[in-house]
Amino acid sequence: MPTVSMKVNGKDAKADVDPRTLLVQFLRENLRLTGTHVGCDTSQCGACVVHVNGKAVKSCTMLALTADGAEILTIEGLANGAQLHPMQEAFRENHALQCGFCTPGMIMTAVDIVHRKGNNLEEHTIREELEGNICRCTGYHNIVKAIGAGARAMSGEVTKQAAE
Amino acid sequence: MSATGIGAAVRRKEDLRFITGKGQYTDDVSRPGQAHIYFVRSPHAHARIKRIDTKTAAGMPGVVGIVTGAEFAESKLGNLICGWTVLSKDGSPMKMAPHPALAVGKACHVGDPVAVVVADTLAQAKDAAEKINVDYEILPAVVDPTKAAGKGAPLIHDAAPNNTIYNWHIGDHDATAAAFRGAKHVTKLEFVNNRLVPNAMEPRAALAEYDAGTQHLTLWNATQNPHVARLVISAFVGIAPENKLRVIAPDVGGGFGSKIFIYPEEVVCLWAARQFNRPVKWTAERSESFISDAHGRDHVTTAELALDADHKITGLKVKTVANLGAYMSTFSSAVPTFLYATLLSGQYAIPHIYAEVDAVYTNTVPVDAYRGAGRPEATFVVERLVEAAARELDLDPADLRKKNFVKTFPYQTAVASLYDAGDYNASLQKALQIHDYKGFGKRKRESEKNGKIRGIGFATYIEACGVAPSSLVGQLGAGVGLWESAEVRVNPTGSVELLTGCHAHGQGHETTFAQLVAERLGIGIDQVNVVHGDTDKVQFGMGTYGSRSGAVGMSAIVKALDKVEAKAKKIAAHLLEAAEGDIVFKDGKFTVAGTDRSVAWGELALAAYVAHKFPTGEIEPGLKETAFYDPTNFTFPAGCHICEVEIDPETGVTSVVGWTAVDDFGTVINPMIVEGQVHGGVAQGVGQALLEHTVYNDSGQLVSGSYMDYAMPRADNLPSLKVDMTVTKCPSNPLGIKGCGEAGAIAAPAAVMNAITNALGTEKIDMPATPAAVWSTIQQLNKTRLAAE
Amino acid sequence: MYAFTYHRATGLRHAANLLEKLEDPKILAGGQTLLPTMKQRLASPTNLIDLDKVEGMSEITAAGRSVTIGALTRHNDVHKSPIVQQAIPALAYLAGLIGDPAVRHRGTIGGSVANNDPNADYPAACLALGATIVTNKRKIAADEFFKGLFETALEPNEIITKITFPVPKKAGYYKFRNQASRFALVGVFVAKRPSEIRVAVTGAGSSGVFRVPSFEEALKKRFSPKSLEGLTIPADGMASDIHGSAEYRAHLVNVCARRAVAAADEKTPAE
């Protein structure tokens, strides 16, 4: 079996894998990082979204071997220790989750939206950008609110970091 | 109201684990040495299984074992059951055909499991499954419920002649017929209530483990009611005695009804774990969910509304054919009967109602409760009729409703329900005002300028939650009681474990239940830990569905808290050397009335366990109480939803551009969570009305079997929603709670379709009103208009 | 997914050699269509050649009156490219409509064009703009490239290396989404080129992307949505399924074409 190695949430990870192992399987089964979920088999629900080299990717639609040498960020690595990421805080504050299953993918997508579209997001932009993430519980109302708030809070983060 | 008490929008305690990826769903649990199971499913809707050749597959790498339906049948286990007996008009019981966990002799729908492969890895199990050769003789199939009982339809089960499960009815046939004879106006409509696939985002999953030493089985299962699962699997299927089976429902990623039922997969996993003496895991793939999770709705209905000269509704006649699929799922029989027709009076005083429901088998996935379960179907019938009647009579639909609302309570409907409290006009008026109903004409003209057609529609719905009491549901045929249990365990340091028989899969019980306990005991909500979802921890409970956890589950908590307080007062009286009757409990302190002598909650809890100098003859040490609560009636949430749509006539695309919901849920524990429930329900209802289409072709293949073809509501299909409330307290439970989980899904389909039919000026369009359907309706109307000119 | 042997190509030549010598090989570019197909066990290559680490095939360059996009360029990079946005804004706009943001981070233009999904967006742009598909062996005009459902002129051992798009005077794209898959139920790309006007349609046809000569004729007289009013195309040859009848698709071709022309007339393409 070929070997794959990558950096996941800042830590080196290496394993021999069956070539058909998907990145999400590698994360969940080899590394036991079960926060990344699988909700469909047609690359549409977005429960599996992680960041690969800083960009949101559906980890159910990427081979683990393709991610060789990549830096992966999963929901487990988003907080800074006990300090939640502003987007995580925004989801909790705005009741943007119910059963929690789609939440990791939503949050990882939300952070990626902010990286691409900035900190002042209009409602219609957020709704369009969530095309690849399905939630069955919330009706998206509070997710949209949370992403707007989280985006604004992330600009605070940047300022804070710059000041430090 | 305290900062975290009843009525406070407390942020959820459970969220921390979900937003950090630390939730534990069934598939996140792994046991040492676990094997994986793969279900070989029938690709045919109706087929005789002539032979299954497993020889090649058995020799494939990693294969632990292969079991066919016939081999599984040798274990002599019981079948899966429908636990609610419905009688036909003639008094005969429903015709329940056997439902073995693995099909024997015949497969009855695409997805019916016929064999399983257990292997070291899932990939190996799938590789081996491909080498299993099933020799099928394809039989003719029937998928259309209106054809299932007809001549020439293939017979699916010998136990059910004409594929008919029951011909049920409710109400007074003759009185209703008389009302129609005397009517000034009759509105008649035909509807299809489209079949839906529940699609909880966490696919169903099961992990079973056998301990050969203790002969104990453990099942981790994505279920909404672990105790009911254990009961059915023990008592009916007979896998293991109840005391040798533990069912754990860990974090569950949504249910919407689909995870109430006892399915073949968990039964086979348990059996295989013992058979092969290895933990066995199954997690559905989404395409598998589409053909194995119980579907929802699927009614074909003709309904008529009679009105007098004064526009008072005088009668309602309904005839429904309900498709129950290939087998009777756990509660399937009750959905199109007791959960449907008993709500056909809506919010209106309708003196005479008669409804007939025929339930049929077809070669499709079984149909059972899905968010709202019968009540959305009832609301759709009533609300579409009332709206259409208003149009036919050239009345404002809000006025016609107001005229016919039930205004005095209690109100006995013509279909058995006894409405206990409500103020339907209050929610209607509030909704009209919030929505700016008066401004609709102006908005419609604006839309016209942009080439769009705007429409507005109402749904003033009624719902019945907390289905109870047990004595009544027993009379109606339920195999179980619908009470709930709670256990309050006070720890020596004063913190509390609250054990509940309800199960949360998104509802936020860990927060709302803690709010109730914390307020009552005067402690912080962080001192209350809510325990649920494990049959080894919670003694028994009925689980969560039908918006019952607030009305029934929290009432049980109140009752347990009453007992805790009573005992605590006894202890306080002893500690304070006062009479028990003089002890007052307030703000977490027990005080002797009229004095400053008191003992704090924490001190009292410790004293209860230290029990030094306790008169143990009079007071037992410890502080832990259990209560079982059985309500006196259903609860009846109600409200008014207004939907505004804009249609692009060129493409047929309908955009929901405005939504106002004013609901009366009785007492609200946490408004943030309640609003969230409304949002989610509305999205599902909008999905049913505009997007979600479960299509079987004539040979019984599910054409819309993945997200490539089944349109799920996404963020850009919905607007922001205006959600508000009115409150009349429910007199049937101590907190006055009515329940909020299904309201949105009940109201929304009718509201959307009333808006679309308002915009188009025709009643003739079925759900889902997809762009293609709306466009072809417009074409049809244009043709008719041209022909008329 | 069926088992396969994985090969990580280090360069184009390496990939071509592997493709030449391995049995039943398949190229993995972004994988956004191939991997779901393999997961459903609808594709079962024995050997998978991953181009992910191949360098030099994801550049976007402008030369004269054309824009060349490397085959491994991700959809999001086409969408964000200042070169594409400036020269052919409709193409940048189109790339931003493919799949969803996460899919656009992985999916590549070469992979999409080679796959020729009848509901994909790029084939319409290639055909309307008169693109040239460049492979490791030859250059193929878009007119000759798309051969039907999932069929192209590519030989089994050929790899797309880049695609060259002549810069049009004006262009516009309008996509009408399938509500479930979000692929194009109908997508129309209209290009006003120096020599001709082209209208290319994806999604609607029962045999893949096609041009609409009658619309092109009408637009030649006057490049305006009005020129297309009342024009119809026959429902014969349109796809028909649960998402829409052939008649509906035929109707949408006209609607989308008019909206694409309107978008072409605007400075920035319509959202």
Short mmCIF file of N, CA, C and O in Angstrom, two decimals, chain B residues 28 101 214 218 301 342 375 432 465 480 536 549 592 602 688 691 725 727 738 784:
data_model
loop_
_atom_site.label_atom_id
_atom_site.label_comp_id
_atom_site.label_asym_id
_atom_site.label_seq_id
_atom_site.Cartn_x
_atom_site.Cartn_y
_atom_site.Cartn_z
N ASP B 28 -19.28 7.78 14.45
CA ASP B 28 -18.03 8.24 15.08
C ASP B 28 -17.54 7.26 16.13
O ASP B 28 -16.41 7.36 16.60
N ALA B 101 -36.76 -9.04 8.43
CA ALA B 101 -35.65 -8.09 8.32
C ALA B 101 -34.91 -8.25 7.00
O ALA B 101 -34.48 -7.28 6.39
N THR B 214 -20.93 -12.04 29.26
CA THR B 214 -22.16 -11.69 29.97
C THR B 214 -23.39 -11.93 29.11
O THR B 214 -24.50 -11.73 29.57
N THR B 218 -24.96 -4.76 22.90
CA THR B 218 -25.06 -3.30 22.94
C THR B 218 -25.25 -2.81 21.52
O THR B 218 -24.57 -3.26 20.60
N THR B 301 -56.01 12.81 -2.57
CA THR B 301 -57.22 13.22 -1.84
C THR B 301 -58.20 13.99 -2.71
O THR B 301 -57.79 14.80 -3.55
N THR B 342 -58.24 13.47 12.36
CA THR B 342 -58.72 14.11 13.59
C THR B 342 -58.41 15.60 13.61
O THR B 342 -58.85 16.32 14.50
N ARG B 375 -50.55 15.66 10.01
CA ARG B 375 -51.08 16.99 10.27
C ARG B 375 -50.80 17.98 9.13
O ARG B 375 -51.67 18.79 8.79
N LEU B 432 -51.13 39.50 10.03
CA LEU B 432 -51.52 40.46 8.99
C LEU B 432 -50.75 41.76 9.15
O LEU B 432 -50.29 42.36 8.18
N CYS B 465 -50.20 17.89 19.36
CA CYS B 465 -48.90 17.39 19.81
C CYS B 465 -49.10 16.60 21.09
O CYS B 465 -50.16 16.62 21.71
N VAL B 480 -48.44 1.03 22.46
CA VAL B 480 -47.67 1.56 23.59
C VAL B 480 -48.46 2.69 24.24
O VAL B 480 -49.44 3.18 23.67
N ASP B 536 -29.33 1.92 29.53
CA ASP B 536 -28.71 1.52 30.79
C ASP B 536 -28.74 2.64 31.83
O ASP B 536 -28.53 2.40 33.01
N SER B 549 -41.81 16.50 23.51
CA SER B 549 -40.85 16.55 24.60
C SER B 549 -41.11 17.70 25.57
O SER B 549 -40.86 17.56 26.77
N VAL B 592 -37.69 28.71 57.25
CA VAL B 592 -38.86 28.55 58.11
C VAL B 592 -39.67 29.83 57.99
O VAL B 592 -39.15 30.93 58.24
N GLY B 602 -27.46 23.67 48.58
CA GLY B 602 -26.25 22.85 48.62
C GLY B 602 -26.08 22.16 49.96
O GLY B 602 -25.74 20.98 50.03
N GLN B 688 -41.14 20.88 0.44
CA GLN B 688 -42.21 20.02 -0.09
C GLN B 688 -42.99 20.74 -1.19
O GLN B 688 -43.33 20.14 -2.21
N LEU B 691 -39.77 22.07 -4.15
CA LEU B 691 -38.55 21.41 -4.61
C LEU B 691 -38.60 19.88 -4.57
O LEU B 691 -38.14 19.21 -5.50
N MET B 725 -44.89 35.39 17.98
CA MET B 725 -45.75 34.48 18.72
C MET B 725 -46.92 35.19 19.41
O MET B 725 -46.83 36.38 19.71
N VAL B 727 -49.60 33.92 22.78
CA VAL B 727 -49.60 32.85 23.78
C VAL B 727 -50.97 32.66 24.41
O VAL B 727 -51.56 33.58 24.96
N LYS B 738 -47.38 23.81 24.54
CA LYS B 738 -48.11 23.11 23.47
C LYS B 738 -47.20 22.32 22.54
O LYS B 738 -47.60 21.29 22.00
N THR B 784 -55.92 28.06 -22.69
CA THR B 784 -57.34 28.13 -22.36
C THR B 784 -57.88 29.53 -22.61
O THR B 784 -58.96 29.71 -23.16
#
